[in-house]
Amino acid sequence: MTDQPADLNAKFQKRIFSGIQPSGNLTLGNYLGALKRFVQKQDEGIETIYCLVDLHAITVWQDPEALRRQTREAAAAFIAAGIDPARSILFNQSQVSAHAEMGWLLNCVARMGWMNRMTQWKDKAGKNAEKQSLGLFAYPTLMAADILLYHATMVPVGEDQKQHVELTRDIAAKFNHDYKVDFFPSPAPLIEGAATRVMSLRDGSKKMSKSDPSDASRINMTDDADTIAKKFRKAVTDPEPLPETLEGLEGRAEARNLVNVYAALADISPEQVIAEFGGKGFGTFKPALADLAVSKLEPISTEMSRLMADPAEIDRILGVGAEKADAIAQPILAKTLDIMGMIRSR
Ligand code: AMP
Ligand code: TRP
């Protein structure tokens, strides 16, 4: 799908949309790959819409009470990390019904072949595809709906979501082509910084994930200082000291990961980390990394606990965000239905 006019996006105002699943504790991967950058985009003054995608979370089983708590916790994490509900729209997906409606419309645009090629589906379903929910298979079209419902032009995500944003572009292009309109923009994935793919602390070939059965594989945003220090101390690495140059990290996935995490936390480049720690062993580097992580995460988790003491206030903030989101989404959904030939007479 490349037949989009080159100047298509010029028609649309700059707008950022991104989402995180409230399916468990947010991890250091979520923080560095997503949340920290969401705050930066907000502070750059771009219009930002951030969504706790509870409809995505239920593509795999969620205990209802746990889902509600995790959604509030994720909202608290966003606010504690610097998302200002007065400057960004922050809401949970299911409060804006247009997401589900747009999701259906786009299910009728996306092709089975495109969905079958999604690597996250293949990874998650594995050999058990027959037992997965239909929602898990269709989830990338719901993600496309999330983005296109706001005519978002930029989508900050970690590396693992790039293919889904590309699918969103294909869906937008097919819609525009089939209905002979230039209604949807072609949203760009924003994948920036040293930590777009934070790896598991137990296995340098797997991404750090909130759904990993091993808690030792990840740093949770709510872990206390001792737990963070212990998890980094026990992180799997090779026995060599850190190299004197970045090239020396080739083939050393675990060491590379810890260097990237340090760089992203300190807002410096991996080269600068190597300049400081090259030649030093993990006995020196890991405690320095743990101290840095604690200094960045502890104030956030303290603020999260404070916010969590007043769940009604969190719900109120999400409600206000949902109203603002709905006001943008409804006219775009209505126009989409109109373009597709639905009668709108009430
Ligand atoms: P999820 O937890 O799957 O809802 O992901 C929410 C956001 O965090 C997405 O933008 C992901 O790409 C990002 N993310 C999740 N895990 C990682 C990771 N290990 N490294 C970098 N980004 C991540
Ligand atoms: N699928 C994303 C993930 O699991 C979350 C998500 C849902 C999202 N809708 C989105 C991300 C829209 C960016 C834009 O990480």
Short mmCIF file of C-alpha atoms and ligand atoms in Angstrom, two decimals:
data_model
loop_
_atom_site.label_atom_id
_atom_site.label_comp_id
_atom_site.label_asym_id
_atom_site.label_seq_id
_atom_site.Cartn_x
_atom_site.Cartn_y
_atom_site.Cartn_z
CA MET A 1 0.00 0.00 0.00
CA THR A 2 2.12 2.89 -1.17
CA ASP A 3 -0.38 4.91 -3.19
CA GLN A 4 -0.91 7.55 -0.49
CA PRO A 5 -0.37 11.14 -1.63
CA ALA A 6 3.03 12.36 -0.40
CA ASP A 7 1.56 15.43 1.28
CA LEU A 8 -1.32 13.53 2.95
CA ASN A 9 -0.15 14.21 6.51
CA ALA A 10 0.21 17.93 5.84
CA LYS A 11 -3.61 18.09 6.01
CA PHE A 12 -3.61 16.95 9.63
CA GLN A 13 -2.47 18.70 12.77
CA LYS A 14 0.37 17.07 14.74
CA ARG A 15 -1.21 14.79 17.30
CA ILE A 16 0.27 11.98 19.38
CA PHE A 17 -1.61 8.89 20.50
CA SER A 18 -0.25 5.94 22.44
CA GLY A 19 -1.48 3.24 24.75
CA ILE A 20 -0.38 0.79 27.41
CA GLN A 21 -2.21 -2.35 28.51
CA PRO A 22 -3.20 -2.31 32.19
CA SER A 23 -2.52 -6.03 32.39
CA GLY A 24 -0.06 -6.03 35.29
CA ASN A 25 2.65 -4.04 36.98
CA LEU A 26 4.33 -1.57 34.64
CA THR A 27 7.99 -2.45 34.10
CA LEU A 28 11.20 -0.55 33.52
CA GLY A 29 10.68 -1.49 29.83
CA ASN A 30 7.34 0.31 29.80
CA TYR A 31 8.89 3.27 31.59
CA LEU A 32 11.88 3.72 29.28
CA GLY A 33 10.25 2.49 26.04
CA ALA A 34 7.00 4.37 26.51
CA LEU A 35 6.10 6.39 29.61
CA LYS A 36 9.25 8.53 29.92
CA ARG A 37 8.95 9.46 26.25
CA PHE A 38 5.22 10.18 26.60
CA VAL A 39 6.11 12.80 29.20
CA GLN A 40 8.81 14.29 26.93
CA LYS A 41 6.32 14.63 24.07
CA GLN A 42 3.80 16.32 26.34
CA ASP A 43 6.48 18.71 27.58
CA GLU A 44 7.44 19.55 23.98
CA GLY A 45 3.95 21.04 23.71
CA ILE A 46 2.53 18.57 21.18
CA GLU A 47 -1.12 17.54 21.60
CA THR A 48 -0.90 14.18 23.41
CA ILE A 49 -3.56 11.52 24.01
CA TYR A 50 -2.66 8.56 26.23
CA CYS A 51 -4.90 5.58 26.74
CA LEU A 52 -4.98 2.67 29.20
CA VAL A 53 -6.16 0.04 26.78
CA ASP A 54 -8.37 -2.17 28.93
CA LEU A 55 -10.14 -3.57 25.85
CA HIS A 56 -6.76 -4.85 24.66
CA ALA A 57 -5.96 -6.34 28.06
CA ILE A 58 -8.99 -8.68 27.97
CA THR A 59 -7.72 -10.41 24.82
CA VAL A 60 -6.19 -12.72 27.43
CA TRP A 61 -7.91 -13.59 30.73
CA GLN A 62 -8.03 -10.80 33.31
CA ASP A 63 -9.49 -11.11 36.76
CA PRO A 64 -12.08 -8.28 36.87
CA GLU A 65 -11.04 -6.80 40.21
CA ALA A 66 -7.35 -7.06 39.32
CA LEU A 67 -8.01 -5.32 35.99
CA ARG A 68 -9.75 -2.43 37.73
CA ARG A 69 -6.89 -2.07 40.23
CA GLN A 70 -4.20 -2.32 37.55
CA THR A 71 -5.97 0.30 35.43
CA ARG A 72 -5.94 2.73 38.37
CA GLU A 73 -2.31 1.81 39.11
CA ALA A 74 -1.32 2.48 35.52
CA ALA A 75 -3.11 5.84 35.63
CA ALA A 76 -1.25 6.65 38.87
CA ALA A 77 2.04 5.66 37.19
CA PHE A 78 1.36 8.01 34.27
CA ILE A 79 0.55 10.94 36.55
CA ALA A 80 3.43 10.19 38.93
CA ALA A 81 5.85 10.02 35.99
CA GLY A 82 4.81 13.49 34.84
CA ILE A 83 1.70 13.18 32.67
CA ASP A 84 -0.41 16.22 33.50
CA PRO A 85 -4.11 15.53 32.92
CA ALA A 86 -4.60 19.21 32.19
CA ARG A 87 -2.13 19.10 29.28
CA SER A 88 -2.51 15.49 28.04
CA ILE A 89 -5.72 13.53 27.60
CA LEU A 90 -5.48 10.48 29.88
CA PHE A 91 -8.29 7.92 29.92
CA ASN A 92 -9.16 4.24 29.81
CA GLN A 93 -10.23 2.89 26.44
CA SER A 94 -13.54 1.24 27.39
CA GLN A 95 -15.03 4.57 28.53
CA VAL A 96 -15.01 5.76 24.91
CA SER A 97 -17.19 3.32 23.01
CA ALA A 98 -16.05 4.68 19.66
CA HIS A 99 -12.89 2.54 20.01
CA ALA A 100 -14.85 -0.71 19.82
CA GLU A 101 -17.04 0.64 17.01
CA MET A 102 -14.11 1.84 14.93
CA GLY A 103 -12.39 -1.48 15.65
CA TRP A 104 -15.26 -3.31 13.97
CA LEU A 105 -15.22 -1.03 10.94
CA LEU A 106 -11.50 -1.61 10.49
CA ASN A 107 -11.93 -5.39 10.90
CA CYS A 108 -13.80 -5.12 7.63
CA VAL A 109 -10.91 -3.26 5.97
CA ALA A 110 -7.93 -5.30 7.23
CA ARG A 111 -7.16 -8.56 5.40
CA MET A 112 -6.68 -11.96 7.05
CA GLY A 113 -3.29 -12.30 5.34
CA TRP A 114 -2.05 -9.08 6.98
CA MET A 115 -3.19 -10.22 10.41
CA ASN A 116 -1.62 -13.65 9.96
CA ARG A 117 1.75 -12.00 9.42
CA MET A 118 1.77 -10.19 12.79
CA THR A 119 4.81 -11.51 14.64
CA GLN A 120 3.35 -10.69 18.07
CA TRP A 121 0.32 -12.86 17.27
CA LYS A 122 2.59 -15.68 16.16
CA ASP A 123 4.70 -15.33 19.34
CA LYS A 124 1.75 -15.10 21.70
CA ALA A 125 -0.39 -17.79 20.06
CA GLY A 126 2.49 -20.17 19.42
CA LYS A 127 1.26 -23.67 18.69
CA ASN A 128 -1.94 -22.94 20.59
CA ALA A 129 -3.64 -20.64 18.06
CA GLU A 130 -6.87 -22.65 18.21
CA LYS A 131 -7.25 -21.90 21.90
CA GLN A 132 -6.65 -18.13 21.72
CA SER A 133 -9.48 -15.61 21.79
CA LEU A 134 -10.61 -14.13 18.50
CA GLY A 135 -9.86 -10.77 20.14
CA LEU A 136 -6.16 -11.61 20.44
CA PHE A 137 -6.00 -12.21 16.68
CA ALA A 138 -7.98 -9.04 15.90
CA TYR A 139 -6.14 -6.85 18.45
CA PRO A 140 -3.95 -5.03 15.89
CA THR A 141 -7.07 -3.66 14.14
CA LEU A 142 -8.33 -2.37 17.50
CA MET A 143 -4.95 -0.68 17.91
CA ALA A 144 -5.33 0.83 14.42
CA ALA A 145 -8.78 2.04 15.51
CA ASP A 146 -7.30 3.67 18.63
CA ILE A 147 -4.86 5.64 16.53
CA LEU A 148 -7.05 6.51 13.53
CA LEU A 149 -10.03 7.50 15.69
CA TYR A 150 -8.08 10.63 16.66
CA HIS A 151 -6.39 11.18 13.30
CA ALA A 152 -3.14 10.82 15.25
CA THR A 153 -0.03 11.48 13.17
CA MET A 154 2.65 10.11 15.55
CA VAL A 155 2.71 7.05 17.77
CA PRO A 156 5.52 6.73 20.36
CA VAL A 157 6.04 3.03 21.09
CA GLY A 158 8.74 0.48 21.86
CA GLU A 159 10.30 -1.58 19.07
CA ASP A 160 7.83 -4.48 19.53
CA GLN A 161 4.88 -2.34 18.35
CA LYS A 162 6.43 -1.11 15.10
CA GLN A 163 4.74 -3.75 12.96
CA HIS A 164 1.33 -2.85 14.41
CA VAL A 165 1.80 0.83 13.55
CA GLU A 166 2.83 -0.19 10.02
CA LEU A 167 -0.35 -2.27 9.79
CA THR A 168 -2.28 0.83 10.87
CA ARG A 169 -0.76 2.69 7.93
CA ASP A 170 -1.79 -0.10 5.56
CA ILE A 171 -5.34 -0.08 6.92
CA ALA A 172 -5.53 3.73 6.58
CA ALA A 173 -4.21 3.54 3.03
CA LYS A 174 -6.65 0.80 2.00
CA PHE A 175 -9.58 2.73 3.48
CA ASN A 176 -8.55 5.94 1.71
CA HIS A 177 -8.05 4.02 -1.53
CA ASP A 178 -11.24 1.93 -1.43
CA TYR A 179 -13.50 4.88 -0.54
CA LYS A 180 -11.57 7.36 -2.71
CA VAL A 181 -10.93 9.79 0.15
CA ASP A 182 -7.93 11.16 2.00
CA PHE A 183 -9.66 10.86 5.33
CA PHE A 184 -7.12 9.04 7.48
CA PRO A 185 -3.52 10.26 7.97
CA SER A 186 -0.61 7.83 7.76
CA PRO A 187 0.63 7.70 11.36
CA ALA A 188 4.37 7.37 11.98
CA PRO A 189 5.84 5.18 14.71
CA LEU A 190 8.23 7.14 16.96
CA ILE A 191 10.86 4.73 18.21
CA GLU A 192 13.65 6.78 19.76
CA GLY A 193 16.33 6.59 22.41
CA ALA A 194 18.66 3.97 23.83
CA ALA A 195 15.98 1.73 25.36
CA THR A 196 13.36 0.98 22.74
CA ARG A 197 13.69 -2.71 23.58
CA VAL A 198 14.64 -3.40 27.19
CA MET A 199 15.49 -7.08 27.60
CA SER A 200 14.71 -9.56 30.37
CA LEU A 201 17.25 -9.62 33.23
CA ARG A 202 17.21 -13.42 33.08
CA ASP A 203 17.51 -13.92 29.31
CA GLY A 204 19.08 -11.33 26.99
CA SER A 205 17.14 -12.67 23.99
CA LYS A 206 13.68 -11.98 25.47
CA LYS A 207 12.07 -8.59 26.01
CA MET A 208 11.34 -7.48 29.56
CA SER A 209 7.62 -8.05 30.01
CA LYS A 210 5.00 -7.62 32.70
CA SER A 211 3.57 -11.01 31.73
CA ASP A 212 6.84 -12.96 32.21
CA PRO A 213 6.21 -15.62 34.90
CA SER A 214 9.57 -14.78 36.52
CA ASP A 215 9.44 -11.58 38.61
CA ALA A 216 13.25 -11.60 38.67
CA SER A 217 13.22 -11.01 34.89
CA ARG A 218 11.95 -7.46 35.27
CA ILE A 219 12.14 -4.31 37.36
CA ASN A 220 8.61 -3.22 38.28
CA MET A 221 8.01 0.51 38.64
CA THR A 222 6.78 -0.22 42.17
CA ASP A 223 9.77 -2.34 43.31
CA ASP A 224 11.51 -0.96 46.41
CA ALA A 225 15.21 -0.03 46.50
CA ASP A 226 16.34 -3.38 47.94
CA THR A 227 14.42 -5.38 45.34
CA ILE A 228 15.82 -3.27 42.50
CA ALA A 229 19.39 -3.69 43.79
CA LYS A 230 18.90 -7.45 44.21
CA LYS A 231 17.41 -7.93 40.75
CA PHE A 232 20.27 -6.07 39.06
CA ARG A 233 22.85 -7.92 41.17
CA LYS A 234 21.37 -11.24 40.06
CA ALA A 235 20.87 -10.17 36.43
CA VAL A 236 22.43 -12.70 34.06
CA THR A 237 25.64 -11.34 32.46
CA ASP A 238 28.89 -12.73 31.13
CA PRO A 239 31.99 -12.61 33.39
CA GLU A 240 33.99 -10.09 31.26
CA PRO A 241 34.42 -6.45 32.28
CA LEU A 242 32.63 -3.83 30.18
CA PRO A 243 34.51 -3.14 26.92
CA GLU A 244 36.37 0.10 26.13
CA THR A 245 34.31 0.68 22.96
CA LEU A 246 30.68 0.20 21.96
CA GLU A 247 31.67 -2.35 19.30
CA GLY A 248 32.98 -4.53 22.11
CA LEU A 249 29.37 -5.12 23.18
CA GLU A 250 28.68 -7.07 19.99
CA GLY A 251 27.48 -10.57 20.85
CA ARG A 252 27.05 -9.58 24.53
CA ALA A 253 23.27 -9.07 24.64
CA GLU A 254 22.97 -8.89 28.43
CA ALA A 255 25.81 -6.40 28.85
CA ARG A 256 24.44 -4.33 25.97
CA ASN A 257 21.02 -4.28 27.60
CA LEU A 258 22.34 -2.99 30.92
CA VAL A 259 24.39 -0.30 29.17
CA ASN A 260 21.30 0.81 27.21
CA VAL A 261 19.20 0.91 30.38
CA TYR A 262 21.83 3.01 32.15
CA ALA A 263 22.04 5.39 29.18
CA ALA A 264 18.26 5.81 28.96
CA LEU A 265 17.88 6.37 32.71
CA ALA A 266 20.72 8.91 32.81
CA ASP A 267 19.70 10.64 29.55
CA ILE A 268 23.14 10.04 28.06
CA SER A 269 24.32 7.95 25.09
CA PRO A 270 25.57 4.34 25.36
CA GLU A 271 28.98 5.72 24.23
CA GLN A 272 29.08 7.96 27.29
CA VAL A 273 28.26 4.99 29.54
CA ILE A 274 31.15 3.05 28.02
CA ALA A 275 33.44 6.07 28.40
CA GLU A 276 32.65 6.04 32.12
CA PHE A 277 32.52 2.29 32.83
CA GLY A 278 34.71 0.71 30.10
CA GLY A 279 37.17 -1.74 31.68
CA LYS A 280 35.15 -1.96 34.89
CA GLY A 281 33.49 -5.18 35.99
CA PHE A 282 29.82 -5.80 36.71
CA GLY A 283 30.67 -5.72 40.43
CA THR A 284 31.08 -1.96 39.94
CA PHE A 285 28.57 -1.33 37.16
CA LYS A 286 25.55 -3.17 38.58
CA PRO A 287 25.42 -1.26 41.90
CA ALA A 288 25.84 2.04 40.01
CA LEU A 289 22.98 1.04 37.73
CA ALA A 290 20.82 0.02 40.69
CA ASP A 291 21.46 3.36 42.43
CA LEU A 292 20.58 5.25 39.28
CA ALA A 293 17.37 3.22 38.75
CA VAL A 294 16.31 3.74 42.37
CA SER A 295 16.96 7.49 42.15
CA LYS A 296 14.67 7.71 39.10
CA LEU A 297 11.96 5.20 40.07
CA GLU A 298 11.60 5.75 43.81
CA PRO A 299 10.07 9.25 43.60
CA ILE A 300 7.61 7.92 41.01
CA SER A 301 6.55 4.92 43.07
CA THR A 302 6.20 7.07 46.21
CA GLU A 303 3.91 9.43 44.31
CA MET A 304 2.02 6.42 42.88
CA SER A 305 1.27 5.16 46.39
CA ARG A 306 0.02 8.59 47.40
CA LEU A 307 -2.29 8.75 44.39
CA MET A 308 -3.53 5.18 44.91
CA ALA A 309 -4.79 6.16 48.36
CA ASP A 310 -7.57 8.10 46.60
CA PRO A 311 -8.97 5.82 43.85
CA ALA A 312 -12.06 8.02 43.44
CA GLU A 313 -9.83 10.90 42.35
CA ILE A 314 -8.11 8.66 39.78
CA ASP A 315 -11.50 7.58 38.43
CA ARG A 316 -12.54 11.22 38.22
CA ILE A 317 -9.43 12.11 36.22
CA LEU A 318 -10.03 9.19 33.84
CA GLY A 319 -13.65 10.27 33.42
CA VAL A 320 -12.67 13.83 32.49
CA GLY A 321 -10.06 12.44 30.06
CA ALA A 322 -12.64 10.12 28.51
CA GLU A 323 -15.00 13.05 27.92
CA LYS A 324 -12.29 15.02 26.16
CA ALA A 325 -11.31 11.97 24.09
CA ASP A 326 -14.92 11.29 23.17
CA ALA A 327 -15.34 14.84 21.91
CA ILE A 328 -12.54 14.27 19.37
CA ALA A 329 -13.47 10.69 18.53
CA GLN A 330 -17.22 11.01 17.92
CA PRO A 331 -17.10 13.31 14.87
CA ILE A 332 -14.35 11.17 13.30
CA LEU A 333 -16.35 7.98 13.91
CA ALA A 334 -19.49 9.62 12.50
CA LYS A 335 -17.65 10.71 9.37
CA THR A 336 -16.16 7.22 8.95
CA LEU A 337 -19.63 5.65 9.14
CA ASP A 338 -20.91 8.19 6.66
CA ILE A 339 -18.08 7.50 4.20
CA MET A 340 -18.84 3.77 4.48
CA GLY A 341 -22.51 4.27 3.60
CA MET A 342 -24.30 4.00 6.94
CA ILE A 343 -27.52 5.97 7.46
CA ARG A 344 -27.15 8.52 10.28
CA SER A 345 -30.65 9.84 11.02
CA ARG A 346 -30.74 10.45 14.75
P1 AMP B 1 2.51 -3.15 26.77
O1 AMP B 1 3.07 -3.37 28.13
O2 AMP B 1 2.70 -4.34 25.89
O3 AMP B 1 1.13 -2.60 26.76
O4 AMP B 1 3.42 -2.02 26.11
C1 AMP B 1 3.20 -0.63 26.31
C2 AMP B 1 4.30 0.17 25.68
O5 AMP B 1 5.55 -0.13 26.33
C3 AMP B 1 4.50 -0.12 24.19
O6 AMP B 1 4.86 1.09 23.55
C4 AMP B 1 5.66 -1.07 24.19
O7 AMP B 1 6.39 -1.02 22.99
C5 AMP B 1 6.50 -0.57 25.36
N1 AMP B 1 7.29 -1.66 25.93
C6 AMP B 1 6.82 -2.77 26.55
N2 AMP B 1 7.83 -3.56 26.94
C7 AMP B 1 8.98 -2.93 26.55
C8 AMP B 1 10.37 -3.25 26.65
N3 AMP B 1 10.79 -4.37 27.25
N4 AMP B 1 11.25 -2.36 26.14
C9 AMP B 1 10.85 -1.22 25.55
N5 AMP B 1 9.56 -0.87 25.41
C10 AMP B 1 8.63 -1.71 25.90
N1 TRP B 2 -0.70 -2.85 21.54
C1 TRP B 2 0.05 -2.00 22.41
C2 TRP B 2 0.92 -2.86 23.35
O1 TRP B 2 0.56 -3.93 23.71
C3 TRP B 2 -0.81 -1.09 23.21
C4 TRP B 2 -1.64 -0.22 22.35
C5 TRP B 2 -2.97 -0.36 22.11
C6 TRP B 2 -1.20 0.92 21.63
N2 TRP B 2 -3.40 0.62 21.28
C7 TRP B 2 -2.36 1.42 20.97
C8 TRP B 2 0.03 1.55 21.46
C9 TRP B 2 -2.29 2.53 20.14
C10 TRP B 2 0.09 2.67 20.64
C11 TRP B 2 -1.07 3.15 19.97
O2 TRP B 2 1.95 -2.41 23.75
#
